[in-house]
């Protein structure tokens, strides 16, 4: 007992570091963030926005996947309805301007209508989604060639975004499955989902790029374009993806109502159909962004990498 007391008693010649191995500099300790730093203020603001998005989207969150899937296919449903209600005009255009032989034009339209109706119904009901997405992708491609719009820049960019939305649907439907050939090298379902999410994110932003490069410029358009391009870049790389996708949903929804207001144009005016087409296509891209808000950006994103580190 006395030996422990002697050991604990301090000696006058005792040195804390007899071998001089310690760092002579005093420890700086943890350096707290400067609240006046603009970057720190931006981080705090973005965190508040993310929290608000999370809070206010809670009541809708259980319904977001269904809303997103429906909006993605609404352009196909509208297109099928337009073909049926304008059957004679469609046949005349394909035969007169696209030089489709009689019968081939009818078959082309029938295949498109059936594929769009069946594929859209399957996507909404989440039944056989892989085949439904494949069929709708086929419709996008063959319509581009059939109507001669494949080289139209606006059509091309919009349909890239629609394809991105379909990729988001496909990613949303993917579930983990065991490989049939266990032990053989193959891409897992999880990895495949990450790649489809990445492709979907990148393709979704092409609609906004089309909005930026076309149309008349104004101060408001310039401001919205700069902010929107920043949000598009964030969606593409998956940085603050839910926040930026929510922002694009808001911007595109407002833009769609005011710019593509087909209901205010007379039914006999030829511009009505073009505005209607653009309106429903924009809704489809909004649906893809809603699925992104619900699912997150996936493994191949800055947000996911930040969790790792």
PDB file of C-alpha atoms in Angstrom:
ATOM      1  CA  UNK A   1       0.000   0.000   0.000  1.00  0.00           C
ATOM      2  CA  UNK A   2       2.830   2.442   0.864  1.00  0.00           C
ATOM      3  CA  UNK A   3       4.597   1.692  -2.447  1.00  0.00           C
ATOM      4  CA  UNK A   4       1.594   2.950  -4.380  1.00  0.00           C
ATOM      5  CA  UNK A   5       1.574   6.154  -2.371  1.00  0.00           C
ATOM      6  CA  UNK A   6       5.264   6.743  -3.118  1.00  0.00           C
ATOM      7  CA  UNK A   7       4.798   6.154  -6.811  1.00  0.00           C
ATOM      8  CA  UNK A   8       1.909   8.572  -6.975  1.00  0.00           C
ATOM      9  CA  UNK A   9       3.796  11.270  -5.017  1.00  0.00           C
ATOM     10  CA  UNK A  10       5.341  13.910  -7.373  1.00  0.00           C
ATOM     11  CA  UNK A  11       9.111  14.354  -7.314  1.00  0.00           C
ATOM     12  CA  UNK A  12      10.900  17.644  -7.837  1.00  0.00           C
ATOM     13  CA  UNK A  13      13.122  16.268 -10.633  1.00  0.00           C
ATOM     14  CA  UNK A  14      10.326  14.371 -12.376  1.00  0.00           C
ATOM     15  CA  UNK A  15      10.062  15.038 -16.124  1.00  0.00           C
ATOM     16  CA  UNK A  16       6.786  14.506 -17.967  1.00  0.00           C
ATOM     17  CA  UNK A  17       8.688  13.642 -21.156  1.00  0.00           C
ATOM     18  CA  UNK A  18      12.199  12.441 -20.104  1.00  0.00           C
ATOM     19  CA  UNK A  19      13.150  11.382 -23.662  1.00  0.00           C
ATOM     20  CA  UNK A  20      11.925  14.542 -25.399  1.00  0.00           C
ATOM     21  CA  UNK A  21       9.682  12.620 -27.786  1.00  0.00           C
ATOM     22  CA  UNK A  22       6.611  14.821 -27.492  1.00  0.00           C
ATOM     23  CA  UNK A  23       5.701  17.625 -29.882  1.00  0.00           C
ATOM     24  CA  UNK A  24       6.868  20.923 -28.453  1.00  0.00           C
ATOM     25  CA  UNK A  25       4.019  22.809 -30.156  1.00  0.00           C
ATOM     26  CA  UNK A  26       0.865  23.264 -28.119  1.00  0.00           C
ATOM     27  CA  UNK A  27      -2.118  21.326 -29.452  1.00  0.00           C
ATOM     28  CA  UNK A  28      -4.501  23.461 -31.428  1.00  0.00           C
ATOM     29  CA  UNK A  29      -7.455  21.202 -30.620  1.00  0.00           C
ATOM     30  CA  UNK A  30     -10.696  21.147 -32.665  1.00  0.00           C
ATOM     31  CA  UNK A  31     -11.252  24.206 -34.787  1.00  0.00           C
ATOM     32  CA  UNK A  32     -14.911  25.165 -34.867  1.00  0.00           C
ATOM     33  CA  UNK A  33     -16.538  26.411 -38.058  1.00  0.00           C
ATOM     34  CA  UNK A  34     -16.830  30.126 -38.550  1.00  0.00           C
ATOM     35  CA  UNK A  35     -20.572  30.999 -38.615  1.00  0.00           C
ATOM     36  CA  UNK A  36     -19.839  34.108 -40.706  1.00  0.00           C
ATOM     37  CA  UNK A  37     -18.123  32.106 -43.454  1.00  0.00           C
ATOM     38  CA  UNK A  38     -20.304  32.321 -46.650  1.00  0.00           C
ATOM     39  CA  UNK A  39     -19.656  28.652 -47.428  1.00  0.00           C
ATOM     40  CA  UNK A  40     -20.752  27.677 -43.931  1.00  0.00           C
ATOM     41  CA  UNK A  41     -23.901  29.793 -44.302  1.00  0.00           C
ATOM     42  CA  UNK A  42     -24.645  28.030 -47.605  1.00  0.00           C
ATOM     43  CA  UNK A  43     -24.233  24.620 -45.936  1.00  0.00           C
ATOM     44  CA  UNK A  44     -26.605  25.616 -43.135  1.00  0.00           C
ATOM     45  CA  UNK A  45     -29.151  26.957 -45.640  1.00  0.00           C
ATOM     46  CA  UNK A  46     -29.009  23.818 -47.813  1.00  0.00           C
ATOM     47  CA  UNK A  47     -29.434  21.647 -44.709  1.00  0.00           C
ATOM     48  CA  UNK A  48     -32.504  23.648 -43.708  1.00  0.00           C
ATOM     49  CA  UNK A  49     -33.957  23.282 -47.196  1.00  0.00           C
ATOM     50  CA  UNK A  50     -33.322  19.515 -47.173  1.00  0.00           C
ATOM     51  CA  UNK A  51     -34.979  19.220 -43.760  1.00  0.00           C
ATOM     52  CA  UNK A  52     -38.017  21.209 -44.937  1.00  0.00           C
ATOM     53  CA  UNK A  53     -38.325  19.106 -48.094  1.00  0.00           C
ATOM     54  CA  UNK A  54     -38.182  15.966 -45.942  1.00  0.00           C
ATOM     55  CA  UNK A  55     -40.770  17.315 -43.477  1.00  0.00           C
ATOM     56  CA  UNK A  56     -43.311  18.646 -45.971  1.00  0.00           C
ATOM     57  CA  UNK A  57     -43.017  15.646 -48.288  1.00  0.00           C
ATOM     58  CA  UNK A  58     -43.777  13.154 -45.492  1.00  0.00           C
ATOM     59  CA  UNK A  59     -47.589  13.079 -46.067  1.00  0.00           C
ATOM     60  CA  UNK A  60     -47.017  12.495 -49.803  1.00  0.00           C
ATOM     61  CA  UNK A  61     -44.044  10.148 -49.458  1.00  0.00           C
ATOM     62  CA  UNK A  62     -46.033   6.871 -49.442  1.00  0.00           C
ATOM     63  CA  UNK A  63     -47.764   7.997 -52.654  1.00  0.00           C
ATOM     64  CA  UNK A  64     -44.720   9.432 -54.485  1.00  0.00           C
ATOM     65  CA  UNK A  65     -43.837   6.207 -56.374  1.00  0.00           C
ATOM     66  CA  UNK A  66     -47.392   5.847 -57.718  1.00  0.00           C
ATOM     67  CA  UNK A  67     -47.594   9.550 -58.636  1.00  0.00           C
ATOM     68  CA  UNK A  68     -44.201   9.407 -60.348  1.00  0.00           C
ATOM     69  CA  UNK A  69     -45.024   6.288 -62.366  1.00  0.00           C
ATOM     70  CA  UNK A  70     -48.375   7.712 -63.487  1.00  0.00           C
ATOM     71  CA  UNK A  71     -46.870  11.036 -64.571  1.00  0.00           C
ATOM     72  CA  UNK A  72     -44.090   9.277 -66.493  1.00  0.00           C
ATOM     73  CA  UNK A  73     -46.542   7.331 -68.664  1.00  0.00           C
ATOM     74  CA  UNK A  74     -49.176  10.077 -68.995  1.00  0.00           C
ATOM     75  CA  UNK A  75     -47.566  11.288 -72.246  1.00  0.00           C
ATOM     76  CA  UNK A  76     -48.003   7.798 -73.726  1.00  0.00           C
ATOM     77  CA  UNK A  77     -51.652   7.669 -72.632  1.00  0.00           C
ATOM     78  CA  UNK A  78     -52.302  11.089 -74.176  1.00  0.00           C
ATOM     79  CA  UNK A  79     -50.513  10.065 -77.369  1.00  0.00           C
ATOM     80  CA  UNK A  80     -52.591   6.891 -77.679  1.00  0.00           C
ATOM     81  CA  UNK A  81     -55.784   8.902 -77.157  1.00  0.00           C
ATOM     82  CA  UNK A  82     -54.724  11.468 -79.772  1.00  0.00           C
ATOM     83  CA  UNK A  83     -54.023   8.775 -82.380  1.00  0.00           C
ATOM     84  CA  UNK A  84     -57.459   7.187 -81.795  1.00  0.00           C
ATOM     85  CA  UNK A  85     -59.374  10.491 -81.883  1.00  0.00           C
ATOM     86  CA  UNK A  86     -57.416  11.787 -84.898  1.00  0.00           C
ATOM     87  CA  UNK A  87     -57.175   8.498 -86.760  1.00  0.00           C
ATOM     88  CA  UNK A  88     -57.947   9.907 -90.192  1.00  0.00           C
ATOM     89  CA  UNK A  89     -55.474  12.772 -89.854  1.00  0.00           C
ATOM     90  CA  UNK A  90     -52.765  10.385 -88.649  1.00  0.00           C
ATOM     91  CA  UNK A  91     -53.291   8.021 -91.590  1.00  0.00           C
ATOM     92  CA  UNK A  92     -53.270  10.944 -94.033  1.00  0.00           C
ATOM     93  CA  UNK A  93     -50.012  12.338 -92.618  1.00  0.00           C
ATOM     94  CA  UNK A  94     -48.197   8.989 -92.670  1.00  0.00           C
ATOM     95  CA  UNK A  95     -49.297   8.190 -96.222  1.00  0.00           C
ATOM     96  CA  UNK A  96     -48.947  11.669 -97.741  1.00  0.00           C
ATOM     97  CA  UNK A  97     -45.876  13.032 -95.967  1.00  0.00           C
ATOM     98  CA  UNK A  98     -44.045   9.918 -94.765  1.00  0.00           C
ATOM     99  CA  UNK A  99     -45.028   7.795 -97.797  1.00  0.00           C
ATOM    100  CA  UNK A 100     -46.229   4.802 -95.772  1.00  0.00           C
ATOM    101  CA  UNK A 101     -48.020   2.233 -97.969  1.00  0.00           C
ATOM    102  CA  UNK A 102     -51.698   1.582 -97.274  1.00  0.00           C
ATOM    103  CA  UNK A 103     -51.964  -1.013 -94.518  1.00  0.00           C
ATOM    104  CA  UNK A 104     -48.474  -0.374 -93.169  1.00  0.00           C
ATOM    105  CA  UNK A 105     -49.640   3.007 -91.843  1.00  0.00           C
ATOM    106  CA  UNK A 106     -52.621   1.348 -90.120  1.00  0.00           C
ATOM    107  CA  UNK A 107     -50.447  -1.393 -88.626  1.00  0.00           C
ATOM    108  CA  UNK A 108     -47.906   1.185 -87.426  1.00  0.00           C
ATOM    109  CA  UNK A 109     -50.583   3.158 -85.560  1.00  0.00           C
ATOM    110  CA  UNK A 110     -52.317   0.086 -84.120  1.00  0.00           C
ATOM    111  CA  UNK A 111     -49.036  -1.307 -82.745  1.00  0.00           C
ATOM    112  CA  UNK A 112     -48.218   2.076 -81.204  1.00  0.00           C
ATOM    113  CA  UNK A 113     -51.637   2.445 -79.546  1.00  0.00           C
ATOM    114  CA  UNK A 114     -51.706  -1.090 -78.117  1.00  0.00           C
ATOM    115  CA  UNK A 115     -48.107  -0.920 -76.860  1.00  0.00           C
ATOM    116  CA  UNK A 116     -48.632   2.478 -75.212  1.00  0.00           C
ATOM    117  CA  UNK A 117     -51.884   1.464 -73.503  1.00  0.00           C
ATOM    118  CA  UNK A 118     -50.674  -1.936 -72.302  1.00  0.00           C
ATOM    119  CA  UNK A 119     -47.203  -0.679 -71.339  1.00  0.00           C
ATOM    120  CA  UNK A 120     -48.569   2.329 -69.448  1.00  0.00           C
ATOM    121  CA  UNK A 121     -51.064   0.182 -67.556  1.00  0.00           C
ATOM    122  CA  UNK A 122     -48.309  -2.260 -66.596  1.00  0.00           C
ATOM    123  CA  UNK A 123     -46.054   0.555 -65.342  1.00  0.00           C
ATOM    124  CA  UNK A 124     -48.851   2.044 -63.220  1.00  0.00           C
ATOM    125  CA  UNK A 125     -49.719  -1.359 -61.752  1.00  0.00           C
ATOM    126  CA  UNK A 126     -46.036  -2.405 -61.419  1.00  0.00           C
ATOM    127  CA  UNK A 127     -46.689  -5.572 -63.418  1.00  0.00           C
ATOM    128  CA  UNK A 128     -44.012  -6.940 -65.785  1.00  0.00           C
ATOM    129  CA  UNK A 129     -42.232  -3.597 -65.622  1.00  0.00           C
ATOM    130  CA  UNK A 130     -39.169  -4.742 -67.593  1.00  0.00           C
ATOM    131  CA  UNK A 131     -41.286  -5.667 -70.627  1.00  0.00           C
ATOM    132  CA  UNK A 132     -43.460  -2.554 -70.258  1.00  0.00           C
ATOM    133  CA  UNK A 133     -40.452  -0.221 -70.155  1.00  0.00           C
ATOM    134  CA  UNK A 134     -38.914  -2.039 -73.140  1.00  0.00           C
ATOM    135  CA  UNK A 135     -42.128  -1.645 -75.143  1.00  0.00           C
ATOM    136  CA  UNK A 136     -42.445   2.061 -74.345  1.00  0.00           C
ATOM    137  CA  UNK A 137     -38.794   2.629 -75.235  1.00  0.00           C
ATOM    138  CA  UNK A 138     -39.504   0.963 -78.566  1.00  0.00           C
ATOM    139  CA  UNK A 139     -42.445   3.331 -79.120  1.00  0.00           C
ATOM    140  CA  UNK A 140     -40.226   6.381 -78.507  1.00  0.00           C
ATOM    141  CA  UNK A 141     -37.682   5.142 -81.060  1.00  0.00           C
ATOM    142  CA  UNK A 142     -40.037   4.010 -83.832  1.00  0.00           C
ATOM    143  CA  UNK A 143     -42.157   7.172 -83.540  1.00  0.00           C
ATOM    144  CA  UNK A 144     -39.032   9.278 -83.959  1.00  0.00           C
ATOM    145  CA  UNK A 145     -38.253   7.531 -87.233  1.00  0.00           C
ATOM    146  CA  UNK A 146     -41.872   7.045 -88.307  1.00  0.00           C
ATOM    147  CA  UNK A 147     -42.842  10.699 -87.979  1.00  0.00           C
ATOM    148  CA  UNK A 148     -39.471  11.965 -89.200  1.00  0.00           C
ATOM    149  CA  UNK A 149     -38.656  13.818 -85.973  1.00  0.00           C
ATOM    150  CA  UNK A 150     -35.484  11.977 -85.006  1.00  0.00           C
ATOM    151  CA  UNK A 151     -33.282  14.855 -86.187  1.00  0.00           C
ATOM    152  CA  UNK A 152     -35.411  17.568 -84.586  1.00  0.00           C
ATOM    153  CA  UNK A 153     -33.326  18.867 -81.648  1.00  0.00           C
ATOM    154  CA  UNK A 154     -36.277  19.756 -79.405  1.00  0.00           C
ATOM    155  CA  UNK A 155     -37.909  16.359 -79.983  1.00  0.00           C
ATOM    156  CA  UNK A 156     -34.600  14.578 -79.450  1.00  0.00           C
ATOM    157  CA  UNK A 157     -33.814  16.286 -76.124  1.00  0.00           C
ATOM    158  CA  UNK A 158     -37.335  15.822 -74.792  1.00  0.00           C
ATOM    159  CA  UNK A 159     -37.386  12.150 -75.654  1.00  0.00           C
ATOM    160  CA  UNK A 160     -34.013  11.615 -74.027  1.00  0.00           C
ATOM    161  CA  UNK A 161     -35.613  12.942 -70.839  1.00  0.00           C
ATOM    162  CA  UNK A 162     -38.627  10.652 -71.308  1.00  0.00           C
ATOM    163  CA  UNK A 163     -36.214   7.703 -71.666  1.00  0.00           C
ATOM    164  CA  UNK A 164     -34.542   8.879 -68.450  1.00  0.00           C
ATOM    165  CA  UNK A 165     -37.934   8.743 -66.736  1.00  0.00           C
ATOM    166  CA  UNK A 166     -38.475   5.193 -68.006  1.00  0.00           C
ATOM    167  CA  UNK A 167     -35.061   4.231 -66.614  1.00  0.00           C
ATOM    168  CA  UNK A 168     -36.169   5.617 -63.251  1.00  0.00           C
ATOM    169  CA  UNK A 169     -39.299   3.431 -63.431  1.00  0.00           C
ATOM    170  CA  UNK A 170     -37.132   0.418 -64.212  1.00  0.00           C
ATOM    171  CA  UNK A 171     -34.808   1.218 -61.281  1.00  0.00           C
ATOM    172  CA  UNK A 172     -37.772   1.652 -58.944  1.00  0.00           C
ATOM    173  CA  UNK A 173     -39.082  -1.801 -59.848  1.00  0.00           C
ATOM    174  CA  UNK A 174     -35.774  -3.590 -59.331  1.00  0.00           C
ATOM    175  CA  UNK A 175     -35.528  -5.876 -56.325  1.00  0.00           C
ATOM    176  CA  UNK A 176     -32.631  -8.002 -55.082  1.00  0.00           C
ATOM    177  CA  UNK A 177     -32.668 -11.431 -56.667  1.00  0.00           C
ATOM    178  CA  UNK A 178     -30.290 -14.312 -56.315  1.00  0.00           C
ATOM    179  CA  UNK A 179     -28.323 -15.163 -59.393  1.00  0.00           C
ATOM    180  CA  UNK A 180     -29.474 -18.320 -61.145  1.00  0.00           C
ATOM    181  CA  UNK A 181     -25.865 -19.299 -61.814  1.00  0.00           C
ATOM    182  CA  UNK A 182     -24.339 -18.787 -58.410  1.00  0.00           C
ATOM    183  CA  UNK A 183     -20.578 -18.369 -58.423  1.00  0.00           C
ATOM    184  CA  UNK A 184     -20.343 -17.151 -62.012  1.00  0.00           C
ATOM    185  CA  UNK A 185     -19.179 -13.557 -62.532  1.00  0.00           C
ATOM    186  CA  UNK A 186     -22.168 -11.326 -63.256  1.00  0.00           C
ATOM    187  CA  UNK A 187     -23.514  -7.866 -62.519  1.00  0.00           C
ATOM    188  CA  UNK A 188     -25.659  -8.015 -59.405  1.00  0.00           C
ATOM    189  CA  UNK A 189     -29.160  -6.538 -59.341  1.00  0.00           C
ATOM    190  CA  UNK A 190     -27.954  -3.835 -56.954  1.00  0.00           C
ATOM    191  CA  UNK A 191     -25.136  -2.783 -59.297  1.00  0.00           C
ATOM    192  CA  UNK A 192     -27.478  -2.814 -62.277  1.00  0.00           C
ATOM    193  CA  UNK A 193     -29.908  -0.603 -60.381  1.00  0.00           C
ATOM    194  CA  UNK A 194     -27.124   1.886 -59.652  1.00  0.00           C
ATOM    195  CA  UNK A 195     -26.227   2.132 -63.337  1.00  0.00           C
ATOM    196  CA  UNK A 196     -29.849   2.621 -64.401  1.00  0.00           C
ATOM    197  CA  UNK A 197     -30.296   5.303 -61.737  1.00  0.00           C
ATOM    198  CA  UNK A 198     -27.190   7.090 -62.999  1.00  0.00           C
ATOM    199  CA  UNK A 199     -28.400   6.914 -66.622  1.00  0.00           C
ATOM    200  CA  UNK A 200     -31.872   8.065 -65.584  1.00  0.00           C
ATOM    201  CA  UNK A 201     -30.496  11.035 -63.640  1.00  0.00           C
ATOM    202  CA  UNK A 202     -28.328  12.200 -66.521  1.00  0.00           C
ATOM    203  CA  UNK A 203     -31.033  11.790 -69.185  1.00  0.00           C
ATOM    204  CA  UNK A 204     -33.727  13.546 -67.144  1.00  0.00           C
ATOM    205  CA  UNK A 205     -31.955  16.905 -67.329  1.00  0.00           C
ATOM    206  CA  UNK A 206     -31.984  17.109 -71.148  1.00  0.00           C
ATOM    207  CA  UNK A 207     -35.466  18.631 -71.176  1.00  0.00           C
ATOM    208  CA  UNK A 208     -34.190  21.614 -69.200  1.00  0.00           C
ATOM    209  CA  UNK A 209     -31.203  21.906 -71.530  1.00  0.00           C
ATOM    210  CA  UNK A 210     -33.655  22.143 -74.413  1.00  0.00           C
ATOM    211  CA  UNK A 211     -35.482  24.916 -72.569  1.00  0.00           C
ATOM    212  CA  UNK A 212     -32.192  26.808 -72.113  1.00  0.00           C
ATOM    213  CA  UNK A 213     -31.001  26.693 -75.729  1.00  0.00           C
ATOM    214  CA  UNK A 214     -34.371  27.481 -77.350  1.00  0.00           C
ATOM    215  CA  UNK A 215     -36.731  30.421 -77.069  1.00  0.00           C
ATOM    216  CA  UNK A 216     -36.411  34.158 -76.609  1.00  0.00           C
ATOM    217  CA  UNK A 217     -34.151  35.452 -73.858  1.00  0.00           C
ATOM    218  CA  UNK A 218     -35.157  37.769 -71.034  1.00  0.00           C
ATOM    219  CA  UNK A 219     -33.765  38.661 -67.622  1.00  0.00           C
ATOM    220  CA  UNK A 220     -36.125  36.236 -65.885  1.00  0.00           C
ATOM    221  CA  UNK A 221     -35.294  33.468 -68.374  1.00  0.00           C
ATOM    222  CA  UNK A 222     -31.571  34.070 -67.844  1.00  0.00           C
ATOM    223  CA  UNK A 223     -31.929  33.886 -64.058  1.00  0.00           C
ATOM    224  CA  UNK A 224     -34.058  30.719 -64.163  1.00  0.00           C
ATOM    225  CA  UNK A 225     -31.668  29.140 -66.688  1.00  0.00           C
ATOM    226  CA  UNK A 226     -28.595  29.750 -64.520  1.00  0.00           C
ATOM    227  CA  UNK A 227     -30.248  28.401 -61.363  1.00  0.00           C
ATOM    228  CA  UNK A 228     -31.808  25.511 -63.284  1.00  0.00           C
ATOM    229  CA  UNK A 229     -28.529  24.511 -64.930  1.00  0.00           C
ATOM    230  CA  UNK A 230     -26.919  24.416 -61.503  1.00  0.00           C
ATOM    231  CA  UNK A 231     -29.705  22.157 -60.248  1.00  0.00           C
ATOM    232  CA  UNK A 232     -29.354  19.966 -63.365  1.00  0.00           C
ATOM    233  CA  UNK A 233     -25.627  19.553 -62.724  1.00  0.00           C
ATOM    234  CA  UNK A 234     -26.378  18.596 -59.112  1.00  0.00           C
ATOM    235  CA  UNK A 235     -28.916  16.003 -60.276  1.00  0.00           C
ATOM    236  CA  UNK A 236     -26.476  14.551 -62.826  1.00  0.00           C
ATOM    237  CA  UNK A 237     -23.619  14.068 -60.323  1.00  0.00           C
ATOM    238  CA  UNK A 238     -25.955  13.180 -57.460  1.00  0.00           C
ATOM    239  CA  UNK A 239     -24.993  16.075 -55.164  1.00  0.00           C
ATOM    240  CA  UNK A 240     -27.870  17.191 -52.915  1.00  0.00           C
ATOM    241  CA  UNK A 241     -29.910  15.249 -55.450  1.00  0.00           C
ATOM    242  CA  UNK A 242     -33.223  15.224 -53.579  1.00  0.00           C
ATOM    243  CA  UNK A 243     -33.098  18.987 -53.013  1.00  0.00           C
ATOM    244  CA  UNK A 244     -32.138  19.803 -56.615  1.00  0.00           C
ATOM    245  CA  UNK A 245     -34.714  17.361 -58.043  1.00  0.00           C
ATOM    246  CA  UNK A 246     -37.425  18.942 -55.858  1.00  0.00           C
ATOM    247  CA  UNK A 247     -36.394  22.375 -57.132  1.00  0.00           C
ATOM    248  CA  UNK A 248     -36.619  21.194 -60.759  1.00  0.00           C
ATOM    249  CA  UNK A 249     -40.057  19.664 -60.088  1.00  0.00           C
ATOM    250  CA  UNK A 250     -41.249  23.058 -58.861  1.00  0.00           C
ATOM    251  CA  UNK A 251     -39.654  25.047 -61.716  1.00  0.00           C
ATOM    252  CA  UNK A 252     -40.819  22.687 -64.475  1.00  0.00           C
ATOM    253  CA  UNK A 253     -44.349  22.490 -63.058  1.00  0.00           C
ATOM    254  CA  UNK A 254     -44.717  26.285 -63.000  1.00  0.00           C
ATOM    255  CA  UNK A 255     -43.084  26.602 -66.435  1.00  0.00           C
ATOM    256  CA  UNK A 256     -45.350  23.896 -67.851  1.00  0.00           C
ATOM    257  CA  UNK A 257     -48.567  25.574 -66.721  1.00  0.00           C
ATOM    258  CA  UNK A 258     -47.644  28.984 -68.120  1.00  0.00           C
ATOM    259  CA  UNK A 259     -45.675  28.019 -71.248  1.00  0.00           C
ATOM    260  CA  UNK A 260     -47.642  24.974 -72.456  1.00  0.00           C
ATOM    261  CA  UNK A 261     -51.195  26.143 -71.635  1.00  0.00           C
ATOM    262  CA  UNK A 262     -52.848  24.232 -74.489  1.00  0.00           C
ATOM    263  CA  UNK A 263     -56.303  24.572 -72.897  1.00  0.00           C
ATOM    264  CA  UNK A 264     -56.276  28.321 -73.648  1.00  0.00           C
ATOM    265  CA  UNK A 265     -55.802  27.743 -77.415  1.00  0.00           C
ATOM    266  CA  UNK A 266     -58.773  27.175 -79.723  1.00  0.00           C
ATOM    267  CA  UNK A 267     -59.360  23.505 -80.561  1.00  0.00           C
ATOM    268  CA  UNK A 268     -59.037  24.210 -84.299  1.00  0.00           C
ATOM    269  CA  UNK A 269     -55.668  25.945 -83.926  1.00  0.00           C
ATOM    270  CA  UNK A 270     -52.730  23.728 -85.050  1.00  0.00           C
ATOM    271  CA  UNK A 271     -50.555  25.021 -82.189  1.00  0.00           C
ATOM    272  CA  UNK A 272     -52.866  23.367 -79.654  1.00  0.00           C
ATOM    273  CA  UNK A 273     -51.598  19.852 -80.417  1.00  0.00           C
ATOM    274  CA  UNK A 274     -47.950  20.917 -80.144  1.00  0.00           C
ATOM    275  CA  UNK A 275     -48.538  22.617 -76.785  1.00  0.00           C
ATOM    276  CA  UNK A 276     -50.487  19.603 -75.551  1.00  0.00           C
ATOM    277  CA  UNK A 277     -47.683  17.269 -76.604  1.00  0.00           C
ATOM    278  CA  UNK A 278     -45.067  19.415 -74.818  1.00  0.00           C
ATOM    279  CA  UNK A 279     -47.276  19.715 -71.710  1.00  0.00           C
ATOM    280  CA  UNK A 280     -47.674  15.975 -71.206  1.00  0.00           C
ATOM    281  CA  UNK A 281     -44.044  15.231 -72.032  1.00  0.00           C
ATOM    282  CA  UNK A 282     -42.954  17.724 -69.381  1.00  0.00           C
ATOM    283  CA  UNK A 283     -45.288  15.995 -66.916  1.00  0.00           C
ATOM    284  CA  UNK A 284     -43.505  12.717 -67.680  1.00  0.00           C
ATOM    285  CA  UNK A 285     -40.124  14.246 -66.853  1.00  0.00           C
ATOM    286  CA  UNK A 286     -41.559  15.719 -63.637  1.00  0.00           C
ATOM    287  CA  UNK A 287     -42.659  12.170 -62.782  1.00  0.00           C
ATOM    288  CA  UNK A 288     -39.108  10.913 -63.265  1.00  0.00           C
ATOM    289  CA  UNK A 289     -37.791  13.638 -60.953  1.00  0.00           C
ATOM    290  CA  UNK A 290     -40.423  12.700 -58.345  1.00  0.00           C
ATOM    291  CA  UNK A 291     -39.148   9.104 -58.423  1.00  0.00           C
ATOM    292  CA  UNK A 292     -35.622  10.483 -57.950  1.00  0.00           C
ATOM    293  CA  UNK A 293     -36.792  12.432 -54.888  1.00  0.00           C
ATOM    294  CA  UNK A 294     -38.346   9.248 -53.515  1.00  0.00           C
ATOM    295  CA  UNK A 295     -35.499   6.803 -54.277  1.00  0.00           C
ATOM    296  CA  UNK A 296     -32.453   9.034 -53.925  1.00  0.00           C
ATOM    297  CA  UNK A 297     -29.595   9.228 -56.414  1.00  0.00           C
ATOM    298  CA  UNK A 298     -28.266   5.698 -55.905  1.00  0.00           C
ATOM    299  CA  UNK A 299     -24.773   4.349 -55.278  1.00  0.00           C
ATOM    300  CA  UNK A 300     -23.008   6.157 -58.133  1.00  0.00           C
ATOM    301  CA  UNK A 301     -23.447   9.650 -56.721  1.00  0.00           C
ATOM    302  CA  UNK A 302     -21.664  12.267 -54.637  1.00  0.00           C
ATOM    303  CA  UNK A 303     -24.296  11.978 -51.902  1.00  0.00           C
ATOM    304  CA  UNK A 304     -23.650   8.249 -51.528  1.00  0.00           C
ATOM    305  CA  UNK A 305     -19.856   8.659 -51.558  1.00  0.00           C
ATOM    306  CA  UNK A 306     -20.110  11.267 -48.781  1.00  0.00           C
ATOM    307  CA  UNK A 307     -21.810   8.660 -46.586  1.00  0.00           C
ATOM    308  CA  UNK A 308     -18.844   6.326 -47.109  1.00  0.00           C
ATOM    309  CA  UNK A 309     -16.286   8.914 -46.064  1.00  0.00           C
TER     310      UNK A 309
END
